[in-house]
Coordinates of C-alpha atoms and ligand atoms in Angstrom, one line a residue:
Chain A
M1 CA -39.3 13.1 -9.9
A2 CA -39.3 9.6 -8.3
N3 CA -36.8 9.3 -5.6
K4 CA -33.9 7.0 -6.6
L5 CA -32.6 6.7 -3.1
E6 CA -34.5 6.3 0.4
T7 CA -33.1 5.9 3.5
I8 CA -36.3 5.5 6.5
D9 CA -34.9 5.7 9.8
V10 CA -31.4 3.9 9.6
H11 CA -29.1 4.2 12.7
L12 CA -25.3 3.3 12.1
H13 CA -22.8 2.2 15.0
Y14 CA -18.9 2.1 14.9
G15 CA -19.2 -0.7 17.3
D16 CA -20.2 2.2 20.5
F17 CA -20.0 4.9 18.6
H18 CA -23.3 6.5 17.2
A19 CA -22.7 7.9 13.8
L20 CA -25.7 8.2 12.2
K21 CA -28.7 8.5 14.2
G22 CA -32.0 8.2 12.6
I23 CA -32.0 8.9 8.8
T24 CA -34.7 9.5 6.9
M25 CA -34.6 10.9 3.4
A26 CA -35.7 10.7 -0.1
I27 CA -32.7 11.4 -2.8
P28 CA -34.6 12.1 -6.2
E29 CA -33.3 10.5 -9.5
N30 CA -31.3 12.7 -12.3
S31 CA -30.0 15.5 -10.1
V32 CA -27.5 16.2 -8.1
T33 CA -28.2 16.2 -4.0
A34 CA -25.0 18.1 -1.6
L35 CA -24.5 16.5 1.8
I36 CA -23.1 19.4 4.4
G37 CA -22.4 19.6 7.3
P38 CA -19.5 19.6 9.7
S39 CA -16.4 17.3 9.6
G40 CA -17.1 14.1 12.1
C41 CA -20.9 14.6 11.0
G42 CA -21.7 11.7 9.3
K43 CA -21.5 12.3 5.5
S44 CA -19.2 10.3 4.5
T45 CA -20.8 7.6 6.6
Y46 CA -24.2 8.4 4.8
L47 CA -22.7 8.0 1.5
R48 CA -21.0 4.7 2.2
L49 CA -24.5 3.4 3.7
F50 CA -25.5 3.0 -0.6
N51 CA -22.4 1.0 -2.3
R52 CA -22.8 -1.3 1.2
M53 CA -19.1 -0.1 1.3
N54 CA -19.4 0.3 5.6
D55 CA -19.8 -3.6 5.8
L56 CA -16.2 -3.6 5.1
I57 CA -15.6 -1.7 8.2
P58 CA -15.1 -4.7 11.5
F59 CA -18.0 -4.2 14.3
T60 CA -20.3 -1.8 12.3
R61 CA -23.6 -2.5 12.9
I62 CA -26.8 -1.4 10.7
T63 CA -30.3 -0.8 11.1
G64 CA -33.6 0.5 9.2
Q65 CA -34.0 0.5 5.4
V66 CA -31.9 1.8 2.3
L67 CA -33.8 2.2 -0.7
L68 CA -32.8 1.5 -4.0
D69 CA -36.0 2.1 -6.6
G70 CA -38.2 0.7 -3.7
E71 CA -36.0 -2.7 -2.8
D72 CA -34.0 -2.7 0.4
I73 CA -30.4 -3.2 -0.6
Y74 CA -29.8 -4.4 3.1
Q75 CA -31.9 -7.0 2.2
I76 CA -30.6 -8.6 -1.1
K77 CA -28.5 -12.0 -1.2
S78 CA -24.8 -11.5 -0.6
S79 CA -23.6 -12.8 -4.2
K80 CA -26.1 -9.6 -5.6
I81 CA -23.5 -7.3 -3.3
D82 CA -20.9 -6.8 -6.5
A83 CA -24.0 -6.5 -8.8
L84 CA -25.4 -3.8 -6.3
R85 CA -22.3 -1.9 -6.7
R86 CA -22.1 -1.7 -10.1
N87 CA -24.8 0.1 -9.9
V88 CA -23.1 3.0 -8.0
G89 CA -20.3 4.6 -9.2
M90 CA -18.0 6.0 -6.3
V91 CA -15.3 8.8 -6.6
F92 CA -13.7 10.3 -3.6
Q93 CA -11.9 12.5 -2.0
K94 CA -7.9 11.7 -3.1
P95 CA -7.5 11.6 -7.0
N96 CA -6.3 7.5 -6.3
P97 CA -5.9 6.1 -10.3
F98 CA -5.1 2.5 -9.9
P99 CA -1.0 1.5 -10.8
K100 CA -1.9 1.0 -14.4
S101 CA -2.3 3.4 -18.0
I102 CA -4.8 5.9 -18.6
F103 CA -6.5 2.9 -20.8
E104 CA -6.9 0.7 -18.9
N105 CA -7.8 2.4 -15.4
V106 CA -11.0 3.1 -17.3
A107 CA -11.5 -0.9 -18.8
Y108 CA -10.9 -2.0 -15.1
G109 CA -14.5 -2.2 -13.9
L110 CA -15.1 -4.1 -17.5
R111 CA -12.1 -6.6 -17.2
V112 CA -13.4 -7.5 -13.8
N113 CA -17.1 -7.6 -14.7
G114 CA -15.8 -10.1 -17.3
I115 CA -15.7 -8.3 -20.5
T116 CA -13.3 -9.7 -22.8
D117 CA -14.4 -8.1 -26.0
N118 CA -11.5 -5.7 -27.2
S119 CA -13.5 -3.5 -29.6
F120 CA -15.9 -3.3 -26.8
I121 CA -13.7 -2.0 -24.7
E122 CA -12.1 0.1 -26.7
N123 CA -15.2 2.0 -28.0
Q124 CA -17.0 2.2 -23.8
V125 CA -13.0 3.7 -22.8
E126 CA -12.7 6.4 -25.6
K127 CA -17.3 7.5 -25.2
T128 CA -15.9 7.6 -21.4
L129 CA -13.3 9.4 -21.1
H130 CA -15.5 11.8 -23.2
Q131 CA -18.5 12.0 -21.1
A132 CA -15.4 12.9 -18.5
A133 CA -14.0 15.6 -20.6
L134 CA -10.6 14.2 -20.2
W135 CA -10.5 12.8 -24.3
D136 CA -9.1 15.4 -25.8
E137 CA -5.8 15.8 -23.1
V138 CA -5.2 12.3 -22.6
K139 CA -6.3 10.4 -25.8
D140 CA -2.5 10.6 -27.7
K141 CA -1.1 9.3 -24.4
L142 CA -3.9 6.2 -23.5
K143 CA -1.3 4.0 -22.9
K144 CA 0.7 6.1 -20.1
S145 CA 0.9 5.3 -16.5
A146 CA -2.2 7.5 -15.2
F147 CA 0.5 9.0 -12.7
E148 CA 1.2 10.9 -15.6
L149 CA -1.4 13.5 -15.4
S150 CA -2.5 16.3 -12.8
G151 CA -4.7 16.1 -9.8
G152 CA -7.1 17.3 -12.1
Q153 CA -6.9 15.0 -14.6
Q154 CA -6.7 12.2 -12.4
Q155 CA -9.3 13.1 -11.1
R156 CA -11.2 13.3 -13.8
L157 CA -10.0 9.9 -15.0
C158 CA -11.1 8.2 -11.2
I159 CA -14.4 9.5 -12.9
A160 CA -14.2 8.7 -16.2
R161 CA -13.8 4.8 -14.5
A162 CA -16.7 5.7 -12.5
L163 CA -18.6 5.7 -15.5
A164 CA -17.2 2.8 -18.0
I165 CA -19.4 0.3 -16.0
E166 CA -22.5 2.8 -16.8
P167 CA -24.1 3.0 -13.1
S168 CA -27.0 5.3 -12.6
I169 CA -25.9 6.1 -9.1
I170 CA -22.5 8.3 -8.8
L171 CA -21.5 8.9 -5.5
M172 CA -18.6 12.0 -4.8
D173 CA -16.8 12.4 -1.5
E174 CA -15.5 15.8 -1.4
P175 CA -14.3 15.1 -5.4
A176 CA -12.7 18.8 -5.6
S177 CA -11.1 19.3 -2.2
A178 CA -8.1 18.7 -3.3
L179 CA -7.8 20.6 -6.3
D180 CA -7.0 23.8 -7.3
P181 CA -10.0 26.2 -8.4
L182 CA -9.3 25.8 -12.9
S183 CA -10.0 21.9 -11.9
T184 CA -12.7 22.2 -9.6
G185 CA -15.2 24.2 -12.1
K186 CA -14.4 21.6 -14.6
I187 CA -15.1 18.9 -11.9
E188 CA -18.4 21.1 -11.5
D189 CA -19.7 21.6 -15.3
L190 CA -19.1 17.5 -15.4
I191 CA -21.2 17.0 -12.5
F192 CA -24.2 19.8 -14.4
E193 CA -23.4 17.6 -17.6
L194 CA -23.4 14.4 -15.9
K195 CA -27.2 14.7 -14.1
S196 CA -29.1 14.4 -16.5
K197 CA -28.5 10.8 -16.9
Y198 CA -27.0 9.9 -13.3
T199 CA -28.1 10.4 -9.8
I200 CA -26.1 11.9 -8.4
I201 CA -25.1 12.4 -4.5
I202 CA -22.0 15.0 -3.9
V203 CA -20.7 16.0 -0.2
T204 CA -18.9 18.7 0.0
H205 CA -17.2 21.5 2.7
N206 CA -17.8 23.5 0.0
M207 CA -20.9 26.6 0.4
Q208 CA -20.4 28.3 -2.9
Q209 CA -20.0 24.6 -4.8
A210 CA -23.0 22.8 -3.2
G211 CA -24.9 26.0 -4.1
R212 CA -23.4 26.2 -7.4
V213 CA -24.1 22.2 -8.2
S214 CA -26.8 20.6 -6.3
D215 CA -30.5 20.7 -6.8
H216 CA -31.4 19.4 -3.5
T217 CA -29.3 19.9 0.1
G218 CA -29.5 18.2 3.3
F219 CA -27.5 19.2 6.4
F220 CA -25.9 16.8 8.7
Y221 CA -25.0 17.6 12.9
L222 CA -23.9 15.0 14.9
G223 CA -25.1 12.2 13.1
E224 CA -28.6 13.5 12.5
L225 CA -30.1 15.1 9.3
I226 CA -30.8 18.4 10.3
E227 CA -32.8 19.1 7.4
F228 CA -33.5 18.8 3.8
D229 CA -35.0 20.3 1.0
K230 CA -33.9 22.3 -1.9
T231 CA -31.2 23.3 -2.2
K232 CA -32.4 27.8 -3.2
K233 CA -34.5 27.0 0.2
I234 CA -31.6 25.6 2.0
F235 CA -29.5 29.2 1.4
T236 CA -31.7 31.5 1.1
N237 CA -34.2 30.5 3.6
P238 CA -33.4 27.4 5.8
A239 CA -36.1 26.4 8.3
K240 CA -33.5 25.6 11.0
Q241 CA -31.6 28.0 12.8
E242 CA -28.5 25.5 13.4
T243 CA -28.7 25.5 9.2
E244 CA -28.6 29.0 9.2
N245 CA -26.2 28.9 11.2
Y246 CA -23.5 26.5 9.8
I247 CA -24.1 27.9 5.9
T248 CA -23.7 31.4 7.0
G249 CA -20.3 30.3 9.1
R250 CA -21.4 31.5 12.6
F251 CA -21.3 27.8 13.8
G252 CA -20.3 26.8 16.7
Chain B
M1 CA 3.8 43.1 22.1
T2 CA 7.5 42.7 22.2
F3 CA 8.9 39.5 22.4
P4 CA 12.9 39.8 24.3
E5 CA 15.8 40.3 22.0
S6 CA 17.6 37.8 24.4
N7 CA 14.9 34.6 24.1
E8 CA 15.3 34.9 20.1
R9 CA 18.9 34.4 20.8
R10 CA 18.4 31.6 22.9
K11 CA 16.5 29.9 20.1
K12 CA 18.9 30.6 17.8
L13 CA 21.6 29.1 19.4
G14 CA 19.4 26.1 21.1
Q15 CA 19.1 25.0 17.3
A16 CA 22.3 25.8 16.4
V17 CA 23.7 23.4 18.8
M18 CA 21.2 20.8 18.5
F19 CA 22.2 21.0 14.5
G20 CA 25.5 21.0 15.3
V21 CA 25.0 17.6 17.1
S22 CA 23.1 15.5 15.1
R23 CA 25.2 16.7 12.4
V24 CA 28.5 15.4 13.7
I25 CA 26.7 12.3 15.1
S26 CA 25.1 10.8 11.1
Y27 CA 28.4 12.0 9.7
G28 CA 30.4 10.4 12.0
I29 CA 28.4 7.0 11.2
V30 CA 28.9 7.6 7.8
A31 CA 32.3 8.1 8.4
L32 CA 33.2 4.8 10.1
L33 CA 31.3 3.0 7.3
F34 CA 34.1 4.6 5.1
L35 CA 36.4 3.3 7.7
I36 CA 35.1 -0.5 7.5
L37 CA 35.1 -0.6 3.6
F38 CA 38.0 1.4 3.2
F39 CA 40.3 -1.5 6.1
I40 CA 38.3 -4.5 4.4
V41 CA 39.3 -2.8 0.9
K42 CA 42.7 -2.4 2.0
Q43 CA 43.2 -5.8 3.4
G44 CA 41.3 -7.5 0.9
I45 CA 41.8 -6.3 -2.6
G46 CA 45.5 -7.2 -3.7
V47 CA 44.1 -11.3 -2.6
V48 CA 41.3 -10.6 -5.2
N49 CA 42.2 -12.1 -8.4
W50 CA 40.9 -14.0 -11.5
E51 CA 42.1 -17.5 -9.7
F52 CA 41.4 -16.3 -6.5
L53 CA 37.0 -15.9 -8.0
T54 CA 36.8 -19.3 -9.4
A55 CA 39.5 -21.8 -8.2
M56 CA 39.0 -24.0 -5.6
P57 CA 41.4 -23.4 -2.1
T58 CA 44.4 -25.6 -1.8
D59 CA 47.2 -26.0 0.9
G60 CA 45.2 -25.7 4.1
M61 CA 43.4 -22.9 2.5
T62 CA 46.5 -21.1 2.9
K63 CA 46.3 -20.5 -1.2
G64 CA 44.2 -20.7 -4.2
G65 CA 40.6 -19.8 -4.4
I66 CA 37.7 -19.5 -2.3
Y67 CA 34.8 -20.5 -5.8
P68 CA 33.0 -23.1 -4.1
A69 CA 32.3 -20.5 -1.4
I70 CA 31.4 -17.9 -3.1
M71 CA 28.2 -19.7 -4.8
G72 CA 27.0 -22.0 -1.9
T73 CA 26.2 -18.5 -0.7
L74 CA 24.3 -17.6 -3.9
Y75 CA 23.1 -21.2 -3.8
L76 CA 21.9 -20.5 -0.2
V77 CA 20.8 -17.3 -0.9
A78 CA 18.7 -17.9 -3.6
G79 CA 17.3 -21.2 -2.2
S80 CA 16.0 -19.0 0.8
M81 CA 14.3 -16.4 -0.7
L82 CA 12.9 -19.2 -2.8
F83 CA 11.3 -20.1 0.3
A84 CA 11.2 -17.1 2.1
F85 CA 9.5 -15.0 0.0
P86 CA 6.0 -16.4 -1.2
V87 CA 5.8 -17.7 1.7
G88 CA 6.3 -14.1 3.7
V89 CA 4.5 -12.0 1.1
M90 CA 2.0 -14.8 1.3
A91 CA 1.6 -14.7 5.2
G92 CA 2.1 -10.5 4.8
I93 CA -0.9 -10.6 2.6
Y94 CA -3.2 -12.7 5.1
V95 CA -2.0 -10.7 8.5
N96 CA -2.8 -7.8 6.8
E97 CA -5.5 -7.8 4.3
F98 CA -7.8 -11.6 5.5
A99 CA -6.6 -11.5 9.6
K100 CA -10.0 -10.1 11.2
A101 CA -9.4 -6.9 13.6
G102 CA -8.9 -9.4 17.0
P103 CA -6.7 -10.9 19.8
M104 CA -5.6 -13.7 16.9
K105 CA -3.9 -11.2 14.6
R106 CA -2.1 -9.4 17.1
F107 CA -1.3 -12.5 18.9
V108 CA 0.1 -13.1 15.4
K109 CA 1.3 -10.1 14.4
M110 CA 3.7 -10.4 18.5
M111 CA 4.8 -13.8 17.5
T112 CA 6.5 -12.6 14.1
N113 CA 8.0 -9.5 15.9
N114 CA 8.9 -12.2 18.2
L115 CA 10.8 -14.3 15.9
A116 CA 12.6 -11.4 14.1
G117 CA 14.7 -11.3 17.6
V118 CA 15.5 -14.5 18.2
P119 CA 19.0 -15.2 17.6
S120 CA 20.5 -16.9 14.8
I121 CA 21.6 -19.9 16.7
I122 CA 18.6 -21.0 17.9
F123 CA 17.5 -20.8 13.9
G124 CA 20.6 -23.3 13.7
L125 CA 19.6 -25.8 16.2
F126 CA 15.6 -25.7 15.3
G127 CA 16.8 -26.3 11.4
M128 CA 19.2 -29.3 12.3
A129 CA 16.7 -30.6 14.8
L130 CA 14.1 -30.5 12.1
F131 CA 15.1 -30.7 8.7
V132 CA 18.4 -32.6 9.0
N133 CA 17.3 -34.9 11.9
Q134 CA 13.2 -35.4 11.8
M135 CA 12.8 -34.8 8.0
G136 CA 15.7 -36.7 7.4
F137 CA 17.5 -33.7 5.0
G138 CA 21.0 -34.2 6.7
A139 CA 23.3 -31.5 5.8
S140 CA 22.6 -30.1 2.9
I141 CA 21.6 -27.2 0.9
L142 CA 18.4 -27.9 1.7
A143 CA 18.1 -27.8 5.4
G144 CA 20.4 -25.2 5.7
S145 CA 17.9 -22.6 3.0
L146 CA 15.3 -23.5 4.6
T147 CA 16.4 -22.7 8.1
L148 CA 17.9 -19.1 6.7
G149 CA 14.5 -19.5 5.4
L150 CA 12.8 -19.2 8.2
L151 CA 15.2 -16.8 9.7
A152 CA 14.6 -14.4 6.7
L153 CA 10.9 -15.1 7.2
P154 CA 9.9 -12.9 9.8
I155 CA 11.3 -9.7 7.9
V156 CA 9.1 -10.5 4.5
I157 CA 6.2 -10.8 7.1
R158 CA 7.2 -7.8 8.8
T159 CA 8.3 -5.3 5.6
T160 CA 5.0 -7.1 3.5
E161 CA 2.6 -6.2 5.8
E162 CA 3.9 -2.6 6.4
A163 CA 3.8 -1.9 2.7
L164 CA 0.2 -3.5 2.2
K165 CA -0.5 -1.0 5.3
S166 CA 0.1 2.0 3.5
V167 CA -2.0 1.6 0.5
D168 CA -5.1 4.2 1.0
D169 CA -7.8 1.8 1.7
T170 CA -9.8 4.2 -0.8
F171 CA -7.5 1.9 -3.7
R172 CA -9.6 -1.2 -1.9
Q173 CA -13.2 1.0 -2.0
A174 CA -12.7 2.0 -5.2
S175 CA -11.9 -1.2 -6.7
Y176 CA -14.3 -3.1 -5.4
A177 CA -16.7 0.1 -6.0
L178 CA -16.4 -1.0 -9.3
G179 CA -17.6 -5.0 -8.5
G180 CA -13.9 -6.2 -8.1
S181 CA -13.6 -9.1 -5.7
K182 CA -11.4 -9.0 -3.1
L183 CA -8.7 -11.1 -4.0
Y184 CA -8.9 -9.5 -7.9
T185 CA -8.4 -6.0 -6.0
I186 CA -5.4 -7.3 -3.9
R187 CA -4.1 -8.6 -7.3
K188 CA -4.4 -6.2 -9.1
V189 CA -4.5 -2.9 -6.8
V190 CA -3.0 -3.6 -3.7
L191 CA -0.2 -5.5 -4.7
P192 CA 1.3 -3.5 -7.6
I193 CA 1.8 0.1 -5.2
A194 CA 2.8 -2.1 -3.0
L195 CA 5.1 -3.7 -4.4
P196 CA 8.7 -1.3 -4.2
N197 CA 8.2 -1.9 -0.3
I198 CA 7.2 -5.3 -0.1
L199 CA 11.1 -5.0 -2.6
T200 CA 12.8 -3.3 0.4
G201 CA 11.5 -6.2 2.6
L202 CA 13.4 -8.5 0.0
I203 CA 16.4 -6.6 0.0
L204 CA 17.0 -6.6 3.5
A205 CA 16.7 -10.5 3.9
V206 CA 19.2 -11.1 1.0
G207 CA 22.0 -8.7 2.9
R208 CA 20.6 -10.7 6.4
V209 CA 20.8 -14.3 4.7
S210 CA 23.8 -13.7 2.9
G211 CA 26.1 -12.6 6.5
E212 CA 24.6 -15.2 8.9
T213 CA 27.3 -18.0 9.8
A214 CA 25.2 -19.7 12.4
P215 CA 21.5 -20.5 11.1
I216 CA 23.9 -22.6 8.4
L217 CA 26.5 -23.9 10.8
F218 CA 24.8 -27.3 11.5
T219 CA 22.2 -28.0 8.7
V220 CA 24.7 -27.0 5.5
A221 CA 28.0 -25.3 6.0
A222 CA 31.3 -27.4 4.7
Y223 CA 34.6 -26.9 6.6
F224 CA 36.1 -27.8 3.6
L225 CA 34.6 -29.4 0.1
P226 CA 36.9 -28.3 -2.9
K227 CA 34.0 -29.1 -5.1
L228 CA 30.8 -27.8 -6.6
P229 CA 27.4 -29.1 -5.3
G230 CA 26.2 -31.7 -7.6
S231 CA 22.1 -31.4 -5.9
I232 CA 20.5 -29.5 -3.3
M233 CA 20.9 -32.6 -1.1
D234 CA 24.5 -32.1 -0.9
Q235 CA 27.2 -29.8 1.8
C236 CA 28.4 -26.7 0.2
M237 CA 30.8 -24.0 1.7
A238 CA 29.6 -20.4 2.3
L239 CA 31.2 -17.9 2.4
P240 CA 30.4 -16.2 6.1
Y241 CA 31.6 -19.0 7.3
H242 CA 34.8 -20.3 5.4
L243 CA 36.4 -17.0 6.6
Y244 CA 35.0 -17.7 9.9
V245 CA 37.6 -21.8 9.8
I246 CA 40.1 -19.7 7.7
S247 CA 40.5 -17.2 10.7
T248 CA 39.4 -19.1 14.0
S249 CA 39.9 -23.3 13.4
G250 CA 42.1 -23.4 10.4
T251 CA 45.6 -24.8 10.5
Q252 CA 47.6 -22.5 9.9
I253 CA 45.5 -18.6 10.8
E254 CA 48.6 -16.3 10.4
A255 CA 49.3 -17.9 6.7
S256 CA 45.2 -17.9 5.3
R257 CA 45.2 -14.3 7.0
P258 CA 45.1 -12.8 3.3
M259 CA 42.5 -15.1 2.0
A260 CA 40.6 -14.3 4.9
Y261 CA 40.4 -10.4 3.7
G262 CA 40.0 -11.6 0.3
T263 CA 37.0 -13.9 1.4
A264 CA 36.0 -10.3 3.7
F265 CA 36.0 -8.2 0.7
V266 CA 34.3 -10.6 -2.1
L267 CA 31.6 -11.2 1.0
V268 CA 30.5 -7.0 1.4
V269 CA 31.1 -6.7 -2.6
I270 CA 28.1 -9.7 -2.7
V271 CA 26.2 -8.2 0.0
L272 CA 26.3 -4.1 -1.9
I273 CA 26.0 -6.0 -5.6
V274 CA 22.6 -7.9 -4.3
N275 CA 21.6 -4.6 -2.6
L276 CA 22.6 -2.3 -5.4
L277 CA 20.0 -4.2 -8.2
A278 CA 17.7 -4.6 -5.8
T279 CA 17.9 -0.9 -5.5
L280 CA 17.8 -0.7 -9.4
L281 CA 14.8 -3.0 -9.3
R282 CA 12.7 -1.4 -6.8
N283 CA 13.6 2.5 -8.6
Y284 CA 12.2 1.0 -11.8
F285 CA 9.0 -0.2 -10.0
G286 CA 8.9 2.7 -7.8
N287 CA 8.4 5.2 -10.7
K288 CA 6.2 2.6 -12.7
V289 CA 3.4 3.0 -9.5
K290 CA 4.7 7.0 -7.5
M291 CA 2.2 8.3 -5.9
N292 CA 2.0 12.2 -5.9
Ligands
LIG301 N1 -13.9 2.9 10.5 C1 -14.8 3.8 11.3 N2 -14.4 3.4 12.8 C2 -15.4 4.1 13.7 N3 -14.9 5.9 13.6 C3 -15.8 5.8 12.6 C4 -15.5 5.2 11.5 N4 -15.1 6.5 10.5 C5 -15.9 7.7 10.8 N5 -16.0 7.0 12.3 C6 -17.1 8.3 13.3 O1 -18.1 8.4 13.0 C7 -18.3 10.1 12.6 C8 -18.8 9.8 11.4 O2 -17.6 10.0 10.7 P1 -17.4 10.5 9.0 O3 -16.1 10.0 8.5 O4 -19.4 10.0 8.2 O5 -17.6 12.2 8.9 P2 -17.5 13.1 8.2 O6 -18.7 14.0 8.3 O7 -17.6 12.5 6.4 O8 -16.4 14.0 8.2 P3 -16.0 15.1 7.0 O9 -16.5 16.0 6.8 O10 -14.6 15.0 8.3 O11 -15.1 14.1 6.3 C9 -16.8 10.4 13.4 O12 -17.1 10.4 13.9 C10 -15.8 9.5 13.0 O13 -15.1 9.6 14.3
LIG302 MG1 -16.2 12.3 4.7

């Protein structure tokens, strides 16, 4: 399998704070990679490297290489950043649909990027809602506000919103941690469905979840990547003592 | 482990006293508010009738109505908001969304806060110097509206800023992640979410502006002008100033007492209606974008 994403010796500073300390990691295409580790170890920061969202945080310095399909995304022209972000969808911890209708939420990414053909937009919205396993639940209320949906439905809507512009990578930062077990199950099923077409990176605090959905797992600790390997290996026979302590709950 | 019973009792008693005191205080404040309203209604309602609302003042302002003062106040509120709302919202957007963190931003925020604390008579003097004299508008609705608008500006800026700050950053990030520009994101995502709270700023500002006397004293208010203004370059009467005039400097203070209470009543009712409308508007938008 080809590597979709790769970071080479990436360091990130927030002001004086050294948040990522030389992360080298390769993320294979069309698979799910889980990032685990204790709170504050830099998982979200690492995730935000790939759509250059850290750029928006003042006093942030980044060194090293972040390669997408072999190209360093920190060397591209600033006019290409929007295109990069279109290629990298993002889903957040708390469902955050826009203050718009269900339909317009999914259509948002298309409209932002200048698509005006309404029949195309309609098709794309329907297709994406099917993909996000939400169509049957919302097909009769597309014009209703997205805030009327349940938390789990909102989160699947946010996934649909990300999928609508056909990215090749999806970043998920604890996408199910605010949801009940049933909704969590649906999100996990969805991730499983999506990985044939997308490269997915998911941050999670839930070890079972990492075990269930991911192919590879990276364990972060205090800004360092302690271990990265096949999920099976990490959970059955980790190479590092810290990893074992963390996943067995004997931590700190 | 057993804990002493007496400790439980002491905790309970302490709580009861604290709750009791704060309850009495809060009810007391509500009661005071009602007392003020009751006083004004009782004294004023007998005076208020159709003629009072629609006629010009006559007989040295002891008889007739307050129509020009009502209309004057409405013009001034509308005029000042027409100026303060767009300018204040844009300034708030700049401070919260565009200004880089640093000494300059802190300075701007500090000055906005200071501006909110400047006594209104100072705004009046400033308005007279700048709008009436320097810019040559004379005493006029234009000069008065701009002066009142300046007074309202810090309120609008601050509430806009707070409203924008309370919009979770992941909304912005989600829009950027879809390729949305900063401006598009602010227009389509951030502002709609912040709108109900921004409207609160508008309510506060309207309440403040409609009751102010000092800023209009030298910039627009007419002592006695029994006709409607013909343009924004004319002077006009206004409710708070009218009230001030007939209670302190008229020729027949005693005789115009009922007119004063009637004026106070109308002023209070207008402020209440504006607040009510704005609250309805706010709830309407609030329901559309309700967070969960
Ligand atoms: N905008 C910021 N400015 C300064 N420091 C930051 C910023 N964002 C994160 N940090 C710091 O960087 C470190 C890594 O943060 P990050 O959010 O990546 O951790 P995380 O692994 O995602 O934690 P969690 O599991 O709690 O989400 C933390 O110590 C945090 O305090
Ligand atoms: Mg995080």
